[in-house]
Amino acid sequence: MEVLLQTLISGLLLGGLYALIGLGMTIIMGVMKIINLAHGELMMVGMYVAYLLFAWAHIDPYLSILVAVPLLFILGVALQKYLINPVLKVDAILPENQVILTVGIGMVLANLATIIFKSDYRTTPVDYATKAWYLTDLWKDSPIELSLSFPWTVSFLFAVVITAALWFFLSRTDMGKSIRATAQDKDAALLMGVNVERMRVFTFGLGSALVGAAGCLFLPIYYLYPDVGGQFTLTGFVITILGGLGSTVGAILGGLILGIFESLTATYLGMGWAPVGRFVVFVLVLIFVPGGVASLLRRRRFGK
Amino acid sequence: MQAKYGRPLLILGLLAALPLIRAIPGVNANYWLHNFILVVMWTIIGMSWNLLSGYCGQVSFGHAAFFGIGAYTSGMLYVKLGISGWWGMLASIPVVGAAALIIGFICLRLRGPFFALATIAVGVILRIVAENLVGVTGGDMGIMIRERTWVEKTWYYYIILALAAATFWFVDRVIASRLGYYFVAIREDQDAAESLGIDTTRYKTIALVLSAVLCGFAGAFYTNYMGYIDPKVVFALHDISVMAIMVVMVGGVATRWGPILGAVIMILLAEIIRTIPKVGTAHHTLFGVLLIVVIIFLPNGVVGDAAKLRRLLRPGRSS
């Protein structure tokens, strides 16, 4: 019981961060119908930005979000404008050229990082890394013992705040509404005076910025190496499928479900199998719930 | 029909004479033969990818799965039962074919990019399973074939060359048949093909199984030739799956000669880059840049965009 509860809590904390990765991907996918397989690599760039700021100036990884987010936004805008847009326009036999292009971008980013930083594993030795809160500190006679890791919890809270800000942006601002309109029907949005081209570029920037923020939040709790991005690209994709393509609510739920599921596999089957669990979820969802969580929500009106 | 194979046979003849480089003094024949063996092996993988992705339009990011299953079939039969790896190559046909049927059942219900992504997942799952099932596959330790059949590389070269020639002929026949036209119809417009009465799921599955078996064959050969495999090598996402894509993208999607030209360019490029001191670790960067450049400027590859290339090379005559 104690182990199960502890596993669920860790899974929830991990899931919150996963949701942030999935959100960035799902927004790009929803608005532009673009599958970004360089997503995890962009996160890796965010992590290195935070790492460098820590190594040079001892800036806390959580503070470096303020630097990494605008930087990644600019990087995302540039990628969309100068690489992806031209490819969408050329005529080729395979429409999947765009997906292959993002793989190429990811390769370049990951290997540039290898050249610059070598393949060493790095961590940011923050002094709160091992701090934790215990249930017995609050409740002396508690029959079970649970702990909350300090950095995990802080990262989770940051992810919640960023998600809330994103929700506010998408639902309450003109820009956000234009983005959602573009996602729903590009042609109709165009006729309503939305600058679709600009929304696309902006959305890729926004998606990159979100995953850059996720990178900063992962840094205090994870180790960093140049190829770290690949697994997060796939994770992000599994979350997006699980949530339902382009659905923001779905991405959040998908992230939480996946986090909890992975936590359970790691506890009960062993660490090495956690990634298999991730892909088993992926395959099962593809077969049985092709629309992801979002389709279930729509069908049963939040009855899940 | 006869004339159609004139040029391929001529090139095959020239390639068959390649081991004569041993006679040239001062040439490291083993080094060159090794590279040629890799080039020819990659033409097979490229042709296999081209059959499924280029002609039938089902872009796969998971050919490492088939390569790896083929390699492990051959390797495990040797290690567990002492059966020669060459019989293992034959055994890889039913094993890889069956695996492709299962994978196809799961993945082929998805379209376009989603199929591509599902195949990535398949490749990664197989790698992780092979790493974790230590009792069966030896895990990260890999599989070692101690007794190599030949020390000389010449025989390996001829075997893979014969396989490549057979693959070239086979793919060519398939593409010229009714099956091939179905494949292209599915690539161009799956719904239209469906409405014309083509059972798209069935033909996509056929394309996948044929492609997988060819790729698995190359994998089984790899085990026999290299004598050592481990999950990170044969199920590699970048070094196998993405490399297969690059070979065909660079050479020319849905063309006869594309995979061959692509394999020559990519393997020689990899080798040249590797020999430049200090650039070694950077070779994936250059591959990535090359992939981006090719997709933007030559989306149909060197063969597919040959006219465009010729115009670029002779700017005086461009219109």
XYZ file of C-alpha atoms in Angstrom:
623
model
C 0.000 0.000 0.000
C 2.724 2.359 1.017
C 4.758 1.470 -2.068
C 1.744 1.842 -4.305
C 0.837 5.276 -2.908
C 4.427 6.449 -3.163
C 4.581 5.187 -6.749
C 1.374 6.992 -7.632
C 2.678 10.242 -6.171
C 5.971 10.031 -8.061
C 4.035 9.146 -11.190
C 1.813 12.177 -10.791
C 4.806 14.499 -10.369
C 6.501 13.012 -13.420
C 3.232 13.184 -15.328
C 2.922 16.920 -14.759
C 6.272 17.465 -16.447
C 5.365 15.066 -19.220
C 2.187 17.036 -19.797
C 4.264 20.133 -20.468
C 6.304 18.280 -23.102
C 3.140 16.905 -24.675
C 1.492 20.339 -24.695
C 4.239 21.857 -26.814
C 4.006 19.022 -29.282
C 0.235 18.905 -29.457
C -0.082 22.631 -30.108
C 2.314 22.388 -33.048
C 0.494 19.339 -34.323
C -2.946 20.858 -33.931
C -2.229 24.165 -35.622
C 0.182 23.176 -38.314
C -0.488 19.469 -38.763
C 3.256 19.172 -38.405
C 4.860 16.334 -36.571
C 7.919 17.653 -34.879
C 10.413 14.904 -34.259
C 12.996 17.433 -33.072
C 10.857 18.201 -30.026
C 13.016 16.395 -27.486
C 16.140 17.885 -29.019
C 14.697 21.362 -28.517
C 14.137 20.383 -24.889
C 17.770 19.305 -24.733
C 18.787 22.761 -25.983
C 16.697 24.284 -23.191
C 18.435 22.031 -20.668
C 21.888 23.073 -21.887
C 20.932 26.752 -21.711
C 19.928 26.268 -18.084
C 23.016 24.173 -17.432
C 25.364 26.810 -18.838
C 23.717 29.570 -16.850
C 24.174 27.447 -13.737
C 27.776 26.552 -14.518
C 28.821 30.122 -15.349
C 26.781 32.303 -13.073
C 25.198 29.882 -10.595
C 21.771 30.897 -11.764
C 19.150 28.505 -10.452
C 17.675 26.287 -13.204
C 14.192 27.476 -12.274
C 15.215 31.095 -12.863
C 16.808 30.281 -16.191
C 13.343 29.571 -17.577
C 13.257 33.325 -18.133
C 16.213 33.011 -20.511
C 15.523 29.616 -22.065
C 11.910 30.319 -23.004
C 12.571 33.387 -25.199
C 15.665 31.754 -26.687
C 13.803 28.606 -27.636
C 10.953 30.699 -28.976
C 13.343 32.453 -31.356
C 14.934 29.147 -32.341
C 11.529 27.607 -33.046
C 10.418 30.589 -35.132
C 13.631 30.430 -37.161
C 13.292 26.691 -37.777
C 9.719 27.072 -38.944
C 10.409 30.100 -41.125
C 13.600 29.028 -42.839
C 13.436 25.224 -42.931
C 9.956 23.797 -42.465
C 7.941 26.355 -44.444
C 10.069 25.985 -47.592
C 9.712 22.199 -47.437
C 5.932 22.415 -47.111
C 5.932 24.297 -50.398
C 8.122 22.019 -52.525
C 6.557 19.242 -54.509
C 7.856 15.796 -53.584
C 6.750 12.210 -53.954
C 6.462 11.619 -50.235
C 4.407 14.024 -48.125
C 6.310 12.735 -45.096
C 9.333 14.772 -46.174
C 8.447 17.240 -43.466
C 8.664 14.566 -40.752
C 12.004 13.382 -42.093
C 13.167 17.010 -42.106
C 12.498 17.380 -38.397
C 14.462 14.177 -37.807
C 17.358 15.837 -39.621
C 17.006 18.960 -37.488
C 17.009 16.803 -34.351
C 20.136 14.983 -35.512
C 21.957 18.248 -36.134
C 20.964 19.679 -32.740
C 21.919 16.536 -30.809
C 25.253 16.160 -32.552
C 26.178 19.823 -32.309
C 25.622 19.384 -28.589
C 27.930 16.355 -28.650
C 30.622 18.384 -30.372
C 30.318 21.327 -28.006
C 29.755 19.529 -24.706
C 31.185 16.032 -25.390
C 29.096 13.028 -24.419
C 29.601 13.536 -20.686
C 26.698 13.168 -18.319
C 26.150 16.397 -16.456
C 24.049 17.417 -13.506
C 23.415 20.704 -11.797
C 24.419 20.191 -8.157
C 21.722 22.382 -6.622
C 21.707 22.214 -2.821
C 18.035 21.267 -2.658
C 18.499 18.260 -4.941
C 18.018 15.661 -2.213
C 15.650 17.604 0.002
C 12.289 16.023 0.632
C 9.181 16.453 2.705
C 7.967 13.522 4.749
C 4.443 12.775 5.784
C 5.615 11.910 9.315
C 6.956 15.441 9.717
C 3.428 16.747 9.432
C 1.590 13.892 11.065
C 3.634 12.099 13.695
C 1.500 8.976 14.094
C 0.841 8.468 10.400
C 0.461 4.738 9.737
C 2.272 5.023 6.430
C 5.310 6.945 5.334
C 5.280 9.013 2.149
C 7.829 11.465 0.861
C 7.701 14.323 -1.609
C 10.965 15.183 -3.284
C 11.515 18.935 -3.122
C 12.794 19.513 -6.706
C 10.191 17.192 -8.196
C 7.425 19.044 -6.402
C 8.716 22.473 -7.358
C 9.089 21.409 -10.993
C 5.573 20.032 -10.920
C 4.178 23.280 -9.509
C 6.011 25.291 -12.161
C 4.549 23.016 -14.830
C 1.076 23.625 -13.414
C 1.590 27.399 -13.451
C 2.912 27.361 -17.033
C 0.017 25.175 -18.154
C -2.471 27.541 -16.519
C -0.801 30.518 -18.209
C -0.990 28.728 -21.548
C -4.653 27.958 -21.011
C -5.298 31.612 -20.198
C -3.397 32.668 -23.315
C -5.236 30.289 -25.617
C -8.722 30.942 -24.303
C -8.666 34.611 -23.335
C -6.375 36.517 -25.693
C -6.929 37.454 -29.331
C -3.705 35.802 -30.371
C -4.681 32.607 -28.586
C -8.096 32.608 -30.189
C -6.538 33.085 -33.614
C -4.276 30.121 -32.980
C -7.195 27.940 -32.010
C -9.141 29.126 -35.032
C -6.223 28.198 -37.283
C -6.097 24.778 -35.676
C -9.801 24.182 -36.235
C -10.070 25.321 -39.820
C -7.177 26.967 -41.555
C -9.191 28.235 -44.526
C -12.028 29.642 -42.458
C -9.529 31.379 -40.198
C -7.861 32.882 -43.250
C -11.209 34.230 -44.445
C -11.856 35.720 -41.006
C -8.695 37.784 -41.339
C -6.318 35.624 -39.335
C -2.770 35.783 -40.597
C -2.392 32.020 -40.816
C 1.228 32.104 -41.905
C 2.158 34.222 -38.891
C 0.163 31.979 -36.551
C 2.077 28.952 -37.805
C 5.446 30.536 -37.203
C 4.327 31.813 -33.812
C 2.931 28.423 -32.820
C 6.142 26.593 -33.599
C 7.930 29.171 -31.464
C 5.389 28.689 -28.683
C 5.708 24.906 -28.792
C 9.495 25.172 -28.664
C 9.315 27.648 -25.787
C 7.068 25.284 -23.807
C 9.389 22.350 -24.237
C 12.349 24.617 -23.421
C 10.642 25.439 -20.137
C 10.124 21.717 -19.577
C 13.867 21.270 -20.108
C 14.668 23.782 -17.350
C 12.243 22.006 -15.016
C 13.779 18.609 -15.749
C 17.352 19.769 -15.205
C 17.400 19.729 -11.383
C 15.954 16.201 -11.284
C 17.529 14.580 -14.302
C 20.963 14.196 -15.776
C 21.893 15.832 -19.031
C 23.708 14.480 -22.052
C 23.523 15.367 -25.753
C 21.255 12.486 -26.773
C 18.805 13.024 -23.939
C 16.291 14.514 -26.384
C 15.451 11.402 -28.383
C 13.603 9.658 -25.583
C 11.627 12.799 -24.816
C 10.628 13.212 -28.457
C 9.138 9.735 -28.347
C 7.604 10.309 -24.934
C 6.065 13.554 -26.173
C 4.664 11.745 -29.138
C 3.174 8.943 -27.066
C 1.519 11.570 -24.842
C 0.129 13.383 -27.859
C -1.353 10.173 -29.275
C -2.637 9.157 -25.872
C -4.247 12.551 -25.381
C -5.694 12.843 -28.853
C -3.873 14.812 -31.520
C -4.026 18.530 -31.047
C -6.048 18.430 -27.851
C -4.556 20.430 -25.002
C -6.723 18.892 -22.292
C -5.875 15.514 -23.761
C -2.150 16.259 -23.596
C -2.398 17.134 -19.902
C -4.358 13.974 -19.085
C -2.123 11.945 -21.372
C 0.970 13.215 -19.592
C -0.439 12.355 -16.165
C -1.595 8.894 -17.247
C 1.744 8.110 -18.836
C 3.697 9.391 -15.823
C 1.703 7.205 -13.450
C 1.874 4.202 -15.758
C 5.644 4.495 -16.140
C 6.086 4.891 -12.437
C 4.101 1.701 -11.893
C 6.121 -0.277 -14.474
C 9.378 0.964 -12.968
C 8.313 -0.066 -9.443
C 6.780 -3.418 -10.242
C 8.731 -4.630 -13.286
C 12.054 -2.836 -13.005
C 13.559 0.390 -14.311
C 14.686 -1.074 -17.629
C 11.115 -1.925 -18.611
C 9.649 1.533 -18.059
C 10.231 2.586 -21.700
C 8.579 -0.623 -22.922
C 5.535 0.255 -20.825
C 5.453 3.624 -22.539
C 5.300 2.052 -25.979
C 2.870 -0.637 -24.940
C 0.520 2.193 -23.968
C 1.216 3.757 -27.338
C 0.365 0.631 -29.323
C -2.707 -0.191 -27.221
C -4.060 3.339 -27.640
C -3.494 3.214 -31.386
C -5.428 -0.024 -31.642
C -8.252 0.529 -29.184
C -8.643 4.296 -28.723
C -7.379 5.861 -31.954
C -8.702 9.279 -30.965
C -6.957 9.235 -27.601
C -8.332 10.532 -24.315
C -9.855 13.527 -26.093
C -12.234 11.309 -28.060
C -13.336 9.569 -24.861
C -13.980 12.934 -23.233
C -16.014 14.103 -26.157
C -18.011 10.892 -26.350
C -18.817 10.575 -22.681
C -18.913 14.240 -21.765
C -16.309 14.098 -19.056
C -17.775 10.886 -17.753
C -14.374 9.229 -17.664
C 12.227 -7.286 -71.547
C 15.713 -8.503 -72.302
C 17.133 -5.091 -73.059
C 15.743 -3.754 -69.803
C 18.427 -5.568 -67.848
C 21.302 -4.642 -70.124
C 22.666 -1.863 -68.002
C 22.136 -3.604 -64.633
C 23.942 -6.693 -65.932
C 26.829 -4.599 -67.217
C 27.186 -2.880 -63.855
C 26.903 -6.217 -62.069
C 29.707 -7.558 -64.226
C 31.923 -4.601 -63.392
C 31.150 -4.997 -59.695
C 31.937 -8.701 -59.843
C 35.421 -7.811 -61.046
C 36.038 -5.548 -58.065
C 37.974 -8.047 -55.917
C 40.665 -7.793 -58.587
C 41.854 -4.694 -56.734
C 43.876 -7.202 -54.721
C 46.224 -7.357 -57.682
C 46.921 -3.637 -57.554
C 50.005 -3.034 -55.441
C 49.759 -0.520 -52.617
C 45.970 -0.759 -52.309
C 44.558 -1.931 -49.001
C 42.182 -4.397 -50.627
C 40.586 -5.594 -47.386
C 39.726 -2.060 -46.394
C 38.085 -1.311 -49.729
C 36.310 -4.636 -49.931
C 34.884 -4.041 -46.480
C 33.468 -0.719 -47.612
C 32.076 -2.199 -50.797
C 30.418 -4.981 -48.804
C 28.755 -2.329 -46.655
C 27.699 -0.346 -49.719
C 26.128 -3.408 -51.318
C 24.430 -4.367 -48.049
C 22.987 -0.863 -47.841
C 21.694 -1.028 -51.403
C 19.607 -4.017 -50.268
C 18.292 -2.166 -47.226
C 17.639 0.876 -49.402
C 15.790 -1.136 -52.042
C 13.753 -2.788 -49.312
C 12.813 0.594 -47.807
C 12.072 1.951 -51.256
C 9.629 -0.869 -51.980
C 7.504 -0.108 -48.927
C 8.008 3.626 -48.523
C 8.968 4.904 -51.941
C 6.548 2.900 -54.062
C 3.771 2.089 -51.625
C 4.057 5.400 -49.718
C 4.158 3.879 -46.226
C 7.127 5.755 -44.789
C 8.859 3.532 -42.278
C 11.116 4.811 -39.529
C 11.546 1.330 -38.151
C 13.473 -0.742 -40.649
C 15.980 -1.431 -37.892
C 13.275 -3.702 -36.468
C 13.446 -6.011 -39.490
C 17.199 -5.706 -39.821
C 17.575 -6.573 -36.162
C 15.144 -9.494 -36.203
C 16.983 -10.941 -39.198
C 20.322 -10.441 -37.507
C 19.135 -12.017 -34.258
C 17.467 -14.964 -36.003
C 20.756 -15.876 -37.595
C 22.784 -15.139 -34.471
C 20.528 -16.975 -32.006
C 20.249 -20.107 -34.121
C 24.015 -20.280 -34.078
C 24.512 -19.507 -30.407
C 21.625 -21.594 -29.042
C 21.475 -24.507 -31.479
C 24.808 -24.409 -33.235
C 23.176 -24.028 -36.635
C 25.316 -22.214 -39.178
C 24.491 -18.571 -39.646
C 23.997 -19.153 -43.348
C 21.050 -21.442 -42.632
C 19.978 -18.713 -40.259
C 19.688 -16.421 -43.228
C 17.106 -18.726 -44.747
C 15.388 -19.082 -41.391
C 15.112 -15.311 -41.200
C 12.593 -15.312 -44.061
C 9.696 -16.918 -42.133
C 10.694 -15.252 -38.845
C 10.932 -11.722 -40.236
C 7.876 -12.325 -42.404
C 5.801 -13.378 -39.401
C 7.058 -10.429 -37.367
C 6.163 -8.094 -40.241
C 2.632 -9.515 -40.337
C 2.167 -8.727 -36.653
C 3.754 -5.291 -36.953
C 1.673 -4.597 -40.030
C -1.516 -5.609 -38.254
C -0.810 -3.002 -35.580
C 0.787 -0.196 -37.578
C -0.836 -0.307 -40.999
C -4.176 0.859 -39.703
C -2.448 4.216 -39.306
C -1.890 6.576 -42.142
C 0.985 8.732 -43.318
C 3.053 10.258 -40.552
C 1.282 8.219 -37.884
C 2.399 5.010 -39.495
C 5.919 6.441 -39.560
C 5.783 7.174 -35.849
C 4.325 3.806 -34.927
C 7.241 2.154 -36.717
C 9.715 4.183 -34.672
C 8.017 2.814 -31.585
C 8.279 -0.746 -32.899
C 12.022 -0.364 -33.497
C 12.613 1.122 -30.064
C 10.467 -1.507 -28.307
C 12.431 -4.313 -29.950
C 15.733 -2.726 -28.946
C 14.645 -2.406 -25.334
C 13.248 -5.925 -25.261
C 16.489 -7.309 -26.714
C 18.443 -5.352 -24.101
C 16.323 -6.585 -21.223
C 15.773 -10.239 -22.105
C 19.294 -11.077 -21.015
C 18.556 -14.804 -20.702
C 17.448 -15.081 -24.324
C 19.466 -12.559 -26.291
C 22.409 -12.014 -23.996
C 21.243 -8.440 -23.469
C 23.796 -5.684 -23.935
C 26.570 -8.262 -24.189
C 25.334 -9.142 -27.637
C 25.957 -12.266 -29.649
C 29.329 -13.381 -30.905
C 29.892 -15.862 -33.705
C 33.327 -17.241 -32.984
C 34.073 -19.275 -36.074
C 34.054 -17.050 -39.105
C 33.380 -18.928 -42.308
C 36.089 -17.128 -44.255
C 38.901 -14.855 -43.262
C 38.971 -13.464 -46.766
C 36.384 -10.836 -47.582
C 36.006 -11.784 -51.231
C 33.414 -14.486 -50.613
C 31.326 -12.275 -48.386
C 31.421 -9.692 -51.125
C 30.175 -12.125 -53.756
C 27.388 -13.403 -51.522
C 26.048 -9.952 -50.769
C 26.483 -8.893 -54.387
C 24.413 -11.869 -55.543
C 21.779 -11.027 -52.950
C 21.696 -7.421 -54.074
C 21.345 -8.414 -57.709
C 18.500 -10.758 -56.791
C 16.849 -8.004 -54.741
C 17.190 -5.517 -57.598
C 15.586 -7.966 -60.012
C 12.866 -8.909 -57.520
C 11.871 -5.327 -56.709
C 11.935 -4.496 -60.388
C 9.596 -7.377 -61.209
C 7.237 -6.474 -58.376
C 7.061 -2.849 -59.452
C 6.333 -3.775 -63.065
C 3.547 -6.151 -62.024
C -0.049 -5.522 -61.067
C 1.060 -5.546 -57.455
C 3.423 -2.647 -58.130
C 0.674 -0.588 -59.730
C -1.499 -1.211 -56.703
C 1.333 -0.006 -54.497
C 1.716 3.247 -56.412
C -2.056 3.736 -56.473
C -2.124 3.420 -52.690
C 0.734 5.912 -52.355
C -0.920 8.462 -54.616
C -4.379 8.337 -53.057
C -5.364 5.650 -50.632
C -9.050 6.548 -50.645
C -9.241 6.559 -54.423
C -7.475 3.188 -54.524
C -9.927 1.868 -51.972
C -12.902 3.119 -53.967
C -11.572 1.331 -57.051
C -11.790 -1.910 -55.158
C -8.170 -2.305 -54.132
C -7.965 -3.951 -50.736
C -5.453 -1.394 -49.446
C -4.814 -3.076 -46.114
C -3.971 -6.311 -47.863
C -1.574 -4.758 -50.363
C 0.071 -2.543 -47.776
C 0.665 -5.680 -45.718
C 2.171 -7.444 -48.722
C 4.488 -4.478 -49.342
C 5.511 -4.466 -45.691
C 6.225 -8.187 -45.550
C 8.250 -8.183 -48.790
C 10.217 -5.146 -47.661
C 10.784 -6.601 -44.197
C 12.046 -9.945 -45.505
C 14.563 -8.240 -47.807
C 15.790 -6.047 -44.961
C 15.922 -9.023 -42.578
C 18.089 -10.844 -45.093
C 20.572 -7.988 -44.995
C 20.479 -8.185 -41.202
C 21.180 -11.917 -41.190
C 24.060 -11.359 -43.583
C 25.394 -8.669 -41.273
C 25.553 -11.160 -38.391
C 27.492 -13.626 -40.504
C 29.820 -11.020 -41.877
C 30.578 -9.012 -38.741
C 30.456 -11.982 -36.374
C 29.097 -9.804 -33.586
C 25.775 -8.061 -32.956
C 24.212 -6.256 -30.031
C 20.861 -4.509 -29.624
C 22.309 -1.012 -29.866
C 23.876 -1.781 -33.240
C 21.234 -3.764 -35.100
C 18.165 -2.012 -33.674
C 19.719 1.458 -33.972
C 17.255 4.227 -34.750
C 19.770 6.554 -36.367
C 22.353 4.173 -37.738
C 19.865 1.775 -39.324
C 16.328 3.188 -39.586
C 17.219 6.782 -40.407
C 20.203 5.697 -42.480
C 17.847 3.584 -44.619
C 15.705 6.671 -45.182
C 18.744 8.785 -46.011
C 20.120 6.269 -48.501
C 16.886 6.414 -50.490
C 16.158 10.125 -49.989
C 19.605 11.079 -51.213
C 19.594 8.600 -54.062
C 16.033 9.049 -55.233
C 12.696 7.923 -53.844
C 10.733 5.461 -55.989
C 13.477 5.062 -58.576
C 15.343 1.962 -59.705
C 18.810 3.316 -59.170
C 18.122 5.648 -56.265
C 18.897 3.218 -53.417
C 22.084 2.081 -55.164
C 23.401 5.547 -55.806
C 22.313 6.606 -52.328
C 24.160 3.716 -50.675
C 27.345 4.531 -52.585
C 27.141 8.204 -51.650
C 26.217 7.665 -48.002
C 28.705 4.904 -47.151
C 31.606 6.567 -48.919
C 30.676 9.880 -47.338
C 30.542 8.275 -43.902
C 33.940 6.726 -44.530
C 35.510 9.939 -45.808
C 34.131 11.891 -42.873
C 35.360 9.233 -40.479
C 38.907 9.416 -41.780
C 39.163 13.187 -41.412
C 40.803 13.627 -38.034
C 38.743 15.223 -35.261
C 35.547 15.263 -37.334
C 34.727 11.673 -36.353
C 32.109 12.460 -33.725
C 30.614 15.135 -35.944
C 29.609 12.833 -38.747
C 25.975 12.686 -37.723
C 25.860 16.475 -37.784
C 26.967 16.482 -41.396
C 24.484 13.691 -42.178
C 21.729 15.747 -40.606
C 22.722 18.833 -42.585
C 22.875 16.740 -45.753
C 19.411 15.343 -45.068
C 18.001 18.859 -44.575
C 19.697 20.174 -47.717
C 18.509 17.225 -49.803
C 14.915 17.536 -48.608
C 14.813 21.247 -49.361
C 16.682 21.315 -52.652
C 16.443 17.789 -54.078
C 13.235 16.375 -52.580
C 13.267 13.507 -55.077
C 16.922 12.643 -54.661
C 19.869 12.653 -57.029
C 18.178 10.291 -59.488
C 14.691 11.772 -59.221
C 15.903 15.327 -59.615
C 18.637 14.516 -62.112
C 17.350 17.076 -64.594
C 17.412 19.768 -61.935
C 20.966 18.807 -60.965
C 22.149 18.914 -64.561
C 20.715 22.381 -64.949
C 22.509 23.489 -61.783
C 25.808 22.096 -62.994
C 25.509 23.826 -66.372
C 24.118 27.209 -65.456
C 24.737 28.561 -68.951
C 21.998 26.440 -70.476
C 19.403 26.891 -67.790
C 16.157 28.382 -68.856
